mmCIF file of C-alpha atoms and ligand atoms in Angstrom:
data_model
loop_
_atom_site.group_PDB
_atom_site.id
_atom_site.type_symbol
_atom_site.label_atom_id
_atom_site.label_comp_id
_atom_site.label_asym_id
_atom_site.label_seq_id
_atom_site.Cartn_x
_atom_site.Cartn_y
_atom_site.Cartn_z
ATOM 1 C CA MET A 1 8.249 -32.511 -9.268
ATOM 2 C CA GLY A 2 10.882 -30.926 -7.025
ATOM 3 C CA ALA A 3 9.898 -27.411 -7.975
ATOM 4 C CA GLN A 4 6.254 -28.150 -7.175
ATOM 5 C CA VAL A 5 6.977 -28.956 -3.556
ATOM 6 C CA TYR A 6 7.898 -25.389 -2.729
ATOM 7 C CA ALA A 7 5.548 -23.639 -5.119
ATOM 8 C CA GLN A 8 3.782 -21.886 -2.266
ATOM 9 C CA LYS A 9 3.763 -18.568 -0.518
ATOM 10 C CA PHE A 10 3.194 -18.010 3.190
ATOM 11 C CA GLU A 11 -0.583 -17.716 3.255
ATOM 12 C CA GLN A 12 -1.057 -16.370 6.769
ATOM 13 C CA ILE A 13 0.630 -13.039 5.961
ATOM 14 C CA ALA A 14 -1.155 -9.825 4.913
ATOM 15 C CA ARG A 15 -4.697 -11.086 5.410
ATOM 16 C CA THR A 16 -5.390 -7.354 5.612
ATOM 17 C CA PRO A 17 -3.228 -4.834 3.701
ATOM 18 C CA GLN A 18 0.204 -4.381 5.237
ATOM 19 C CA LEU A 19 0.856 -1.255 7.333
ATOM 20 C CA GLY A 20 4.358 0.126 7.628
ATOM 21 C CA TRP A 21 7.000 2.611 6.611
ATOM 22 C CA ASN A 22 9.569 2.622 3.791
ATOM 23 C CA SER A 23 12.727 4.688 3.359
ATOM 24 C CA TRP A 24 12.577 5.475 -0.370
ATOM 25 C CA ASN A 25 10.194 8.427 -0.730
ATOM 26 C CA THR A 26 12.094 10.620 1.724
ATOM 27 C CA PHE A 27 15.607 9.224 1.849
ATOM 28 C CA GLY A 28 16.247 7.579 -1.521
ATOM 29 C CA CYS A 29 19.686 6.016 -1.352
ATOM 30 C CA ASN A 30 20.650 7.694 1.946
ATOM 31 C CA VAL A 31 19.888 4.800 4.267
ATOM 32 C CA ASN A 32 21.844 3.792 7.358
ATOM 33 C CA GLU A 33 21.261 1.758 10.512
ATOM 34 C CA LYS A 34 21.026 4.729 12.854
ATOM 35 C CA MET A 35 18.212 6.303 10.826
ATOM 36 C CA ILE A 36 16.380 2.984 10.551
ATOM 37 C CA ARG A 37 16.596 2.453 14.316
ATOM 38 C CA GLU A 38 15.300 5.984 14.910
ATOM 39 C CA MET A 39 12.429 5.307 12.537
ATOM 40 C CA ALA A 40 11.484 2.211 14.534
ATOM 41 C CA ASP A 41 11.623 4.316 17.725
ATOM 42 C CA ALA A 42 9.411 6.943 16.084
ATOM 43 C CA MET A 43 6.893 4.371 14.881
ATOM 44 C CA VAL A 44 6.396 3.430 18.520
ATOM 45 C CA SER A 45 6.527 6.908 20.112
ATOM 46 C CA SER A 46 4.209 8.478 17.503
ATOM 47 C CA GLY A 47 1.452 5.965 18.257
ATOM 48 C CA MET A 48 1.717 4.406 14.797
ATOM 49 C CA LYS A 49 2.561 1.001 16.222
ATOM 50 C CA ASP A 50 -0.482 1.141 18.492
ATOM 51 C CA ALA A 51 -2.569 2.129 15.466
ATOM 52 C CA GLY A 52 -1.466 -1.080 13.715
ATOM 53 C CA TYR A 53 1.678 -0.228 11.751
ATOM 54 C CA GLU A 54 4.153 -3.042 11.800
ATOM 55 C CA TYR A 55 6.838 -2.963 9.096
ATOM 56 C CA ILE A 56 9.986 -0.848 8.922
ATOM 57 C CA ASN A 57 11.207 -1.328 5.357
ATOM 58 C CA ILE A 58 14.634 -0.470 4.021
ATOM 59 C CA ASP A 59 14.431 0.205 0.304
ATOM 60 C CA ASP A 60 17.273 0.335 -2.217
ATOM 61 C CA CYS A 61 20.946 0.952 -1.328
ATOM 62 C CA TRP A 62 21.466 -1.047 1.894
ATOM 63 C CA HIS A 63 23.615 -3.489 -0.074
ATOM 64 C CA GLY A 64 27.351 -3.983 0.060
ATOM 65 C CA GLU A 65 29.259 -6.505 -2.052
ATOM 66 C CA ARG A 66 28.666 -10.210 -2.350
ATOM 67 C CA ASP A 67 31.295 -12.236 -0.482
ATOM 68 C CA LYS A 68 33.505 -14.786 -2.254
ATOM 69 C CA ASN A 69 30.780 -17.421 -2.003
ATOM 70 C CA GLY A 70 28.184 -15.079 -3.459
ATOM 71 C CA PHE A 71 26.394 -14.218 -0.221
ATOM 72 C CA ILE A 72 25.130 -10.641 -0.068
ATOM 73 C CA GLN A 73 26.375 -8.405 2.738
ATOM 74 C CA ALA A 74 25.056 -5.125 4.038
ATOM 75 C CA ASP A 75 27.022 -1.981 3.188
ATOM 76 C CA LYS A 76 29.624 -1.938 5.970
ATOM 77 C CA LYS A 77 29.895 1.818 6.139
ATOM 78 C CA HIS A 78 26.207 2.540 6.621
ATOM 79 C CA PHE A 79 25.210 -0.684 8.374
ATOM 80 C CA PRO A 80 28.341 -1.428 10.468
ATOM 81 C CA SER A 81 26.464 -3.567 13.003
ATOM 82 C CA GLY A 82 24.937 -5.693 10.257
ATOM 83 C CA MET A 83 21.383 -6.595 9.368
ATOM 84 C CA LYS A 84 20.899 -9.250 12.040
ATOM 85 C CA ALA A 85 21.563 -6.699 14.794
ATOM 86 C CA LEU A 86 19.217 -4.232 13.119
ATOM 87 C CA ALA A 87 16.459 -6.851 12.834
ATOM 88 C CA ASP A 88 16.961 -7.713 16.522
ATOM 89 C CA TYR A 89 16.558 -4.034 17.410
ATOM 90 C CA VAL A 90 13.398 -3.649 15.349
ATOM 91 C CA HIS A 91 11.934 -6.897 16.724
ATOM 92 C CA ALA A 92 12.625 -5.790 20.289
ATOM 93 C CA LYS A 93 10.333 -2.820 19.580
ATOM 94 C CA GLY A 94 7.579 -5.228 18.572
ATOM 95 C CA LEU A 95 8.003 -4.338 14.880
ATOM 96 C CA LYS A 96 9.166 -6.163 11.759
ATOM 97 C CA LEU A 97 11.987 -5.432 9.342
ATOM 98 C CA GLY A 98 11.727 -5.335 5.558
ATOM 99 C CA ILE A 99 14.403 -5.296 2.911
ATOM 100 C CA TYR A 100 14.608 -4.665 -0.828
ATOM 101 C CA SER A 101 16.061 -6.527 -3.772
ATOM 102 C CA ASP A 102 15.595 -6.802 -7.510
ATOM 103 C CA ALA A 103 14.956 -9.612 -9.978
ATOM 104 C CA GLY A 104 17.738 -8.398 -12.270
ATOM 105 C CA ASN A 105 21.509 -8.290 -11.964
ATOM 106 C CA THR A 106 21.398 -4.858 -10.396
ATOM 107 C CA THR A 107 18.815 -2.862 -8.471
ATOM 108 C CA CYS A 108 17.410 0.409 -9.802
ATOM 109 C CA ALA A 109 20.176 2.257 -7.967
ATOM 110 C CA GLY A 110 22.851 -0.093 -9.333
ATOM 111 C CA ARG A 111 23.371 -2.292 -6.260
ATOM 112 C CA PRO A 112 23.629 -6.109 -6.561
ATOM 113 C CA GLY A 113 20.321 -7.671 -7.639
ATOM 114 C CA SER A 114 19.231 -11.216 -6.840
ATOM 115 C CA ARG A 115 19.337 -12.720 -10.333
ATOM 116 C CA GLY A 116 21.043 -16.102 -10.051
ATOM 117 C CA HIS A 117 21.279 -15.696 -6.248
ATOM 118 C CA GLU A 118 17.614 -16.039 -5.314
ATOM 119 C CA TYR A 119 17.888 -19.023 -2.960
ATOM 120 C CA GLN A 120 21.087 -17.698 -1.435
ATOM 121 C CA ASP A 121 19.534 -14.278 -0.820
ATOM 122 C CA ALA A 122 16.303 -15.636 0.651
ATOM 123 C CA LEU A 123 18.354 -17.817 2.968
ATOM 124 C CA THR A 124 20.483 -14.846 3.992
ATOM 125 C CA TYR A 125 17.429 -12.665 4.678
ATOM 126 C CA ALA A 126 15.878 -15.465 6.748
ATOM 127 C CA SER A 127 19.083 -15.857 8.759
ATOM 128 C CA TRP A 128 19.056 -12.110 9.488
ATOM 129 C CA GLY A 129 15.440 -12.256 10.665
ATOM 130 C CA ILE A 130 13.945 -10.263 7.785
ATOM 131 C CA ASP A 131 10.129 -10.223 7.607
ATOM 132 C CA TYR A 132 9.354 -8.498 4.291
ATOM 133 C CA VAL A 133 10.961 -8.548 0.854
ATOM 134 C CA LYS A 134 10.174 -5.895 -1.749
ATOM 135 C CA TYR A 135 11.351 -7.188 -5.114
ATOM 136 C CA ASP A 136 11.956 -4.705 -7.913
ATOM 137 C CA TRP A 137 12.202 -5.042 -11.675
ATOM 138 C CA CYS A 138 15.178 -2.993 -12.908
ATOM 139 C CA ASP A 139 17.828 -4.492 -15.201
ATOM 140 C CA THR A 140 15.676 -7.469 -16.117
ATOM 141 C CA LYS A 141 16.049 -7.268 -19.914
ATOM 142 C CA ASP A 142 14.592 -10.492 -21.315
ATOM 143 C CA ILE A 143 13.646 -12.155 -18.012
ATOM 144 C CA ASN A 144 10.194 -13.709 -17.784
ATOM 145 C CA PRO A 145 8.396 -11.913 -14.931
ATOM 146 C CA VAL A 146 6.216 -14.830 -13.873
ATOM 147 C CA SER A 147 9.163 -17.181 -13.494
ATOM 148 C CA ALA A 148 11.431 -14.538 -11.939
ATOM 149 C CA TYR A 149 8.910 -13.671 -9.215
ATOM 150 C CA SER A 150 7.903 -17.319 -8.753
ATOM 151 C CA THR A 151 11.546 -18.289 -8.264
ATOM 152 C CA MET A 152 11.925 -15.746 -5.470
ATOM 153 C CA ARG A 153 8.597 -16.823 -3.967
ATOM 154 C CA ASP A 154 9.848 -20.436 -3.940
ATOM 155 C CA ALA A 155 13.211 -19.370 -2.513
ATOM 156 C CA ILE A 156 11.506 -17.510 0.346
ATOM 157 C CA TYR A 157 9.245 -20.441 1.088
ATOM 158 C CA LYS A 158 12.186 -22.840 1.051
ATOM 159 C CA ALA A 159 14.158 -20.578 3.387
ATOM 160 C CA GLY A 160 11.386 -21.304 5.868
ATOM 161 C CA ARG A 161 10.890 -17.882 7.465
ATOM 162 C CA PRO A 162 7.526 -16.216 6.776
ATOM 163 C CA MET A 163 8.375 -13.076 4.814
ATOM 164 C CA LEU A 164 5.838 -10.861 3.098
ATOM 165 C CA PHE A 165 6.659 -10.832 -0.609
ATOM 166 C CA SER A 166 5.963 -7.439 -2.191
ATOM 167 C CA ILE A 167 6.070 -7.482 -5.988
ATOM 168 C CA CYS A 168 7.272 -4.252 -7.588
ATOM 169 C CA GLU A 169 7.230 -4.418 -11.382
ATOM 170 C CA TRP A 170 5.111 -1.267 -11.712
ATOM 171 C CA GLY A 171 2.152 -3.132 -13.242
ATOM 172 C CA ASP A 172 4.112 -3.552 -16.489
ATOM 173 C CA ASN A 173 3.337 -7.260 -16.870
ATOM 174 C CA LYS A 174 -0.208 -7.253 -15.470
ATOM 175 C CA PRO A 175 0.756 -8.916 -12.174
ATOM 176 C CA TRP A 176 -2.920 -8.985 -11.128
ATOM 177 C CA ASP A 177 -3.335 -11.761 -13.718
ATOM 178 C CA TRP A 178 -0.649 -14.059 -12.287
ATOM 179 C CA ALA A 179 0.595 -12.897 -8.885
ATOM 180 C CA LYS A 180 -2.182 -14.002 -6.533
ATOM 181 C CA ASP A 181 -0.248 -17.134 -5.598
ATOM 182 C CA VAL A 182 3.147 -15.507 -6.004
ATOM 183 C CA GLY A 183 3.187 -12.424 -3.780
ATOM 184 C CA HIS A 184 1.186 -10.689 -1.067
ATOM 185 C CA SER A 185 0.865 -7.451 -3.013
ATOM 186 C CA TRP A 186 1.880 -6.080 -6.378
ATOM 187 C CA ARG A 187 2.525 -2.525 -7.455
ATOM 188 C CA THR A 188 -0.045 -1.462 -10.037
ATOM 189 C CA THR A 189 1.765 1.629 -11.340
ATOM 190 C CA GLY A 190 5.044 3.438 -11.720
ATOM 191 C CA ASP A 191 6.372 5.477 -8.807
ATOM 192 C CA ILE A 192 4.327 7.965 -6.866
ATOM 193 C CA TYR A 193 5.154 11.691 -6.733
ATOM 194 C CA PRO A 194 3.838 14.085 -4.046
ATOM 195 C CA CYS A 195 1.395 16.032 -6.182
ATOM 196 C CA TRP A 196 -2.329 15.953 -6.798
ATOM 197 C CA ASN A 197 -2.736 15.537 -10.523
ATOM 198 C CA CYS A 198 0.649 15.592 -12.194
ATOM 199 C CA GLU A 199 2.920 13.459 -14.271
ATOM 200 C CA HIS A 200 6.518 14.102 -13.270
ATOM 201 C CA ASN A 201 8.690 13.338 -16.277
ATOM 202 C CA HIS A 202 12.125 11.832 -15.591
ATOM 203 C CA GLY A 203 13.030 11.310 -19.246
ATOM 204 C CA SER A 204 12.661 7.589 -19.849
ATOM 205 C CA TRP A 205 9.981 7.187 -17.149
ATOM 206 C CA SER A 206 7.431 9.173 -15.197
ATOM 207 C CA SER A 207 6.227 9.281 -11.624
ATOM 208 C CA TRP A 208 2.627 10.059 -10.822
ATOM 209 C CA GLY A 209 0.423 12.110 -8.533
ATOM 210 C CA VAL A 210 -2.530 10.935 -6.468
ATOM 211 C CA LEU A 211 -5.224 11.174 -9.167
ATOM 212 C CA PRO A 212 -3.264 9.504 -11.990
ATOM 213 C CA ILE A 213 -2.466 6.578 -9.666
ATOM 214 C CA LEU A 214 -6.106 6.347 -8.592
ATOM 215 C CA ASP A 215 -7.266 6.374 -12.222
ATOM 216 C CA LYS A 216 -4.858 3.567 -13.119
ATOM 217 C CA GLN A 217 -6.721 1.241 -10.705
ATOM 218 C CA THR A 218 -9.699 0.957 -13.067
ATOM 219 C CA GLY A 219 -10.677 -2.668 -13.529
ATOM 220 C CA LEU A 220 -8.286 -4.032 -10.915
ATOM 221 C CA ARG A 221 -10.479 -4.374 -7.815
ATOM 222 C CA LYS A 222 -11.623 -7.874 -8.661
ATOM 223 C CA PHE A 223 -8.063 -9.142 -8.337
ATOM 224 C CA ALA A 224 -7.500 -7.994 -4.740
ATOM 225 C CA GLY A 225 -8.397 -9.809 -1.547
ATOM 226 C CA PRO A 226 -6.946 -11.156 1.708
ATOM 227 C CA GLY A 227 -3.292 -12.055 1.115
ATOM 228 C CA HIS A 228 -3.024 -10.419 -2.328
ATOM 229 C CA TRP A 229 -3.455 -6.673 -2.706
ATOM 230 C CA ASN A 230 -3.214 -4.022 -5.397
ATOM 231 C CA ASP A 231 -0.366 -1.811 -4.167
ATOM 232 C CA MET A 232 -0.811 1.868 -5.107
ATOM 233 C CA ASP A 233 2.763 2.611 -3.944
ATOM 234 C CA MET A 234 4.197 4.001 -0.743
ATOM 235 C CA MET A 235 2.470 7.089 0.569
ATOM 236 C CA GLU A 236 3.540 10.706 0.246
ATOM 237 C CA VAL A 237 1.536 11.846 3.283
ATOM 238 C CA GLY A 238 3.556 14.550 5.052
ATOM 239 C CA ASN A 239 5.805 15.099 2.035
ATOM 240 C CA GLY A 240 4.603 18.481 0.813
ATOM 241 C CA MET A 241 1.025 18.234 -0.420
ATOM 242 C CA THR A 242 -1.713 20.303 1.243
ATOM 243 C CA ALA A 243 -3.603 18.985 4.282
ATOM 244 C CA ASP A 244 -6.686 18.265 2.145
ATOM 245 C CA GLU A 245 -4.620 16.491 -0.507
ATOM 246 C CA ASP A 246 -2.856 14.406 2.120
ATOM 247 C CA ARG A 247 -6.171 13.441 3.661
ATOM 248 C CA ALA A 248 -7.642 12.523 0.270
ATOM 249 C CA HIS A 249 -4.523 10.511 -0.614
ATOM 250 C CA PHE A 250 -4.574 8.564 2.659
ATOM 251 C CA SER A 251 -8.347 8.001 2.555
ATOM 252 C CA LEU A 252 -8.300 6.818 -1.050
ATOM 253 C CA TRP A 253 -5.435 4.386 -0.444
ATOM 254 C CA ALA A 254 -7.345 3.081 2.586
ATOM 255 C CA MET A 255 -10.582 2.656 0.614
ATOM 256 C CA MET A 256 -8.771 0.860 -2.198
ATOM 257 C CA ALA A 257 -7.385 -1.693 0.282
ATOM 258 C CA SER A 258 -3.877 -0.723 -0.755
ATOM 259 C CA PRO A 259 -0.974 -1.449 1.555
ATOM 260 C CA LEU A 260 -0.448 1.700 3.650
ATOM 261 C CA ILE A 261 3.279 2.277 3.762
ATOM 262 C CA ALA A 262 4.217 5.711 5.080
ATOM 263 C CA GLY A 263 7.006 7.414 3.151
ATOM 264 C CA ASN A 264 7.695 10.466 5.310
ATOM 265 C CA ASP A 265 10.270 11.094 8.045
ATOM 266 C CA LEU A 266 8.464 9.765 11.115
ATOM 267 C CA ARG A 267 10.962 11.432 13.457
ATOM 268 C CA ASN A 268 9.805 14.974 12.822
ATOM 269 C CA MET A 269 6.310 14.814 11.349
ATOM 270 C CA SER A 270 3.735 17.476 12.150
ATOM 271 C CA ASP A 271 0.842 16.761 14.481
ATOM 272 C CA ALA A 272 -1.490 16.917 11.488
ATOM 273 C CA THR A 273 0.474 14.217 9.665
ATOM 274 C CA LYS A 274 0.609 12.061 12.785
ATOM 275 C CA GLN A 275 -3.137 12.433 13.316
ATOM 276 C CA LEU A 276 -3.806 11.480 9.730
ATOM 277 C CA LEU A 277 -1.556 8.416 9.682
ATOM 278 C CA THR A 278 -2.994 7.149 12.972
ATOM 279 C CA HIS A 279 -6.624 7.955 12.208
ATOM 280 C CA LYS A 280 -8.438 4.944 13.627
ATOM 281 C CA ASP A 281 -11.618 5.086 11.544
ATOM 282 C CA THR A 282 -9.671 5.346 8.290
ATOM 283 C CA LEU A 283 -7.346 2.510 9.255
ATOM 284 C CA ALA A 284 -10.380 0.395 10.206
ATOM 285 C CA ILE A 285 -11.752 0.874 6.688
ATOM 286 C CA ASN A 286 -8.454 -0.265 5.202
ATOM 287 C CA GLN A 287 -8.030 -3.156 7.626
ATOM 288 C CA ASP A 288 -11.596 -4.444 7.377
ATOM 289 C CA LYS A 289 -11.540 -8.241 7.405
ATOM 290 C CA LEU A 290 -13.658 -8.649 4.274
ATOM 291 C CA GLY A 291 -10.760 -7.223 2.287
ATOM 292 C CA ILE A 292 -12.960 -5.781 -0.457
ATOM 293 C CA GLN A 293 -11.412 -2.980 -2.490
ATOM 294 C CA ALA A 294 -13.722 0.028 -2.943
ATOM 295 C CA MET A 295 -15.618 0.464 -6.182
ATOM 296 C CA LYS A 296 -16.394 3.708 -7.937
ATOM 297 C CA TRP A 297 -20.138 3.944 -7.423
ATOM 298 C CA ILE A 298 -21.078 7.339 -8.839
ATOM 299 C CA ASP A 299 -19.014 9.319 -11.329
ATOM 300 C CA GLU A 300 -19.993 12.898 -11.977
ATOM 301 C CA GLY A 301 -16.721 14.105 -13.399
ATOM 302 C CA ALA A 302 -15.233 16.365 -10.745
ATOM 303 C CA ILE A 303 -17.066 14.490 -7.992
ATOM 304 C CA GLU A 304 -16.656 10.752 -7.649
ATOM 305 C CA ILE A 305 -18.196 8.560 -4.976
ATOM 306 C CA PHE A 306 -16.502 5.368 -3.880
ATOM 307 C CA ILE A 307 -18.108 2.694 -1.733
ATOM 308 C CA LYS A 308 -16.441 -0.132 0.212
ATOM 309 C CA PRO A 309 -18.429 -2.991 1.756
ATOM 310 C CA LEU A 310 -17.322 -3.665 5.329
ATOM 311 C CA GLU A 311 -17.989 -6.250 8.000
ATOM 312 C CA LYS A 312 -21.376 -6.430 9.762
ATOM 313 C CA GLY A 313 -23.247 -4.836 6.875
ATOM 314 C CA ASP A 314 -21.393 -1.515 7.163
ATOM 315 C CA TYR A 315 -20.184 0.515 4.193
ATOM 316 C CA ALA A 316 -17.598 3.255 3.810
ATOM 317 C CA VAL A 317 -18.617 5.974 1.362
ATOM 318 C CA LEU A 318 -16.021 8.450 0.121
ATOM 319 C CA PHE A 319 -16.886 11.649 -1.757
ATOM 320 C CA LEU A 320 -13.899 12.820 -3.797
ATOM 321 C CA ASN A 321 -13.600 16.337 -5.196
ATOM 322 C CA ARG A 322 -10.995 16.275 -7.964
ATOM 323 C CA ASP A 323 -11.570 19.951 -8.699
ATOM 324 C CA ASP A 324 -9.432 22.975 -7.738
ATOM 325 C CA VAL A 325 -12.348 24.647 -5.927
ATOM 326 C CA ALA A 326 -14.562 23.462 -3.056
ATOM 327 C CA ARG A 327 -17.861 21.984 -4.201
ATOM 328 C CA ASP A 328 -21.229 21.553 -2.550
ATOM 329 C CA TYR A 329 -22.780 18.202 -3.150
ATOM 330 C CA SER A 330 -26.158 16.646 -2.372
ATOM 331 C CA LEU A 331 -27.069 13.020 -2.450
ATOM 332 C CA ASP A 332 -30.613 11.807 -2.084
ATOM 333 C CA TRP A 333 -29.957 8.258 -0.980
ATOM 334 C CA ASN A 334 -33.533 7.212 -1.708
ATOM 335 C CA PHE A 335 -33.027 7.633 -5.413
ATOM 336 C CA HIS A 336 -29.899 5.548 -5.466
ATOM 337 C CA TYR A 337 -29.148 1.914 -5.815
ATOM 338 C CA MET A 338 -25.782 0.207 -5.338
ATOM 339 C CA LYS A 339 -24.864 -3.078 -6.938
ATOM 340 C CA ASP A 340 -21.439 -4.646 -6.725
ATOM 341 C CA ASP A 341 -21.226 -7.661 -9.021
ATOM 342 C CA ILE A 342 -17.791 -8.545 -7.737
ATOM 343 C CA SER A 343 -18.392 -8.734 -3.983
ATOM 344 C CA LYS A 344 -22.096 -9.482 -4.462
ATOM 345 C CA HIS A 345 -23.345 -6.576 -2.394
ATOM 346 C CA GLU A 346 -26.504 -4.722 -3.269
ATOM 347 C CA ILE A 347 -28.318 -1.864 -1.531
ATOM 348 C CA PHE A 348 -31.781 -0.526 -2.242
ATOM 349 C CA PHE A 349 -31.509 2.731 -0.285
ATOM 350 C CA ASP A 350 -35.251 3.344 -0.542
ATOM 351 C CA LYS A 351 -35.892 0.068 1.287
ATOM 352 C CA LYS A 352 -32.951 -0.242 3.622
ATOM 353 C CA ARG A 353 -31.967 2.538 6.033
ATOM 354 C CA PHE A 354 -28.501 3.249 7.394
ATOM 355 C CA ASN A 355 -27.135 5.560 10.035
ATOM 356 C CA TRP A 356 -24.092 7.439 8.813
ATOM 357 C CA ARG A 357 -21.213 9.114 10.643
ATOM 358 C CA ASP A 358 -18.655 11.475 9.111
ATOM 359 C CA ILE A 359 -15.419 9.818 10.257
ATOM 360 C CA TRP A 360 -13.614 13.170 10.531
ATOM 361 C CA THR A 361 -16.187 15.582 11.961
ATOM 362 C CA GLY A 362 -18.266 13.044 13.882
ATOM 363 C CA GLU A 363 -21.438 14.501 12.341
ATOM 364 C CA LYS A 364 -24.279 11.976 12.211
ATOM 365 C CA GLY A 365 -27.417 11.376 10.198
ATOM 366 C CA THR A 366 -29.467 8.758 8.423
ATOM 367 C CA THR A 367 -29.953 7.802 4.809
ATOM 368 C CA GLY A 368 -33.647 8.595 5.265
ATOM 369 C CA SER A 369 -33.032 12.194 4.330
ATOM 370 C CA GLN A 370 -30.986 13.970 1.692
ATOM 371 C CA TYR A 371 -27.303 14.360 2.479
ATOM 372 C CA THR A 372 -25.612 17.662 1.705
ATOM 373 C CA THR A 373 -21.954 18.400 2.192
ATOM 374 C CA ARG A 374 -19.142 20.671 1.068
ATOM 375 C CA ILE A 375 -16.099 18.822 -0.240
ATOM 376 C CA PRO A 376 -12.879 20.828 -0.131
ATOM 377 C CA ALA A 377 -10.819 21.322 -3.284
ATOM 378 C CA HIS A 378 -8.613 18.250 -3.826
ATOM 379 C CA GLY A 379 -10.386 16.762 -0.845
ATOM 380 C CA VAL A 380 -12.668 14.062 0.441
ATOM 381 C CA VAL A 381 -15.542 13.515 2.831
ATOM 382 C CA VAL A 382 -15.806 10.001 4.252
ATOM 383 C CA LEU A 383 -18.902 8.488 5.869
ATOM 384 C CA ARG A 384 -19.302 5.158 7.596
ATOM 385 C CA LEU A 385 -22.762 3.683 7.136
ATOM 386 C CA SER A 386 -24.203 1.152 9.581
ATOM 387 C CA PRO A 387 -27.520 -0.634 9.075
ATOM 388 C CA GLN A 388 -30.369 0.588 11.283
HETATM 389 C C1 LIG B 401 11.833 1.752 -8.184
HETATM 390 C C2 LIG B 401 10.670 1.438 -7.270
HETATM 391 C C3 LIG B 401 10.718 2.407 -6.125
HETATM 392 C C4 LIG B 401 12.050 2.281 -5.406
HETATM 393 C C5 LIG B 401 13.205 2.467 -6.372
HETATM 394 C C6 LIG B 401 14.540 2.143 -5.733
HETATM 395 O O1 LIG B 401 11.839 0.866 -9.238
HETATM 396 O O2 LIG B 401 9.467 1.514 -7.964
HETATM 397 O O3 LIG B 401 9.642 2.176 -5.250
HETATM 398 O O4 LIG B 401 12.116 1.009 -4.811
HETATM 399 O O5 LIG B 401 13.058 1.627 -7.499
HETATM 400 O O6 LIG B 401 15.620 2.291 -6.603
#
């Protein structure tokens, strides 16, 4: 019975997908307290905090050794003031601090993992004031994923401090089938790579561009909802793709109700990147209270149309151009019907009229007449529909 008592996660967290920043995509193992503090400063000064971003997450490589009693310590060289002081700094900015560990003996970068130390580690994180735990899956050999992640979930709950629990086992063990009551989000794929449609081969594993990650979400939308999200991985916005690709990437992640975790250097981002990451209408689509992941509504090969039911009868409609050239596209709403068996939404466009607004250009119209647009190569057009 004992184990049952704590078999819970903190339910009040991540009722909408978490918004934040993570060190890995830009810095890899080069993390230190000065950089993390500067990132918290930049999250405030860039307007990201005001736009809703909340978490500053340190990924792999913050770890030092375990002490003689097995308690984990931060790397003394790179985090000389310690994690508690860093959490205090981040909290004083009105933000939250996240940390990273691994279900195995060692993390992916070879630092101490939490295997056999789960309760001790959760207690340590709670005592430091940590708010978010990303939990990876390297060096796990024969470990059962459901029990490994449930053990850490129980350890966090027992430690008593609400911490968002972010499952990162790359979708290998179908976490959507078992993780709803275990974590607040689960990675659905291997790592992201800043490219449109590539597979980046690392030998024994691959990382993936925007389109391959999008395509791997097929069939998963029914598993997501408030408090338990499909995580499409940390974003590569501002990390080298074109402006149109970045906008498509950000808009798609928002539509899919994925956590939006920036992965660029917030201290020196371009105005374009800042504008994208703080784009209110896109964030509102992601943060909509219904928490319904978009569905692919129309698939015409190069052009795909996604639709996301929103509060108050609104819908977000995203036109994606996967192609390498710009494409003109026309949609006669009147001849279309939308039925979502999962969220139980249905629209007869010939009977029900909407006003639409292009959330980037501000252009307006109604679904009473044919809609024509030009979608840039590797780009999107996003409309918000409101009932008339
Ligand atoms: C991977 C994980 C990445 C990053 C990295 C750190 O397994 O998917 O997001 O955390 O480990 O070593």
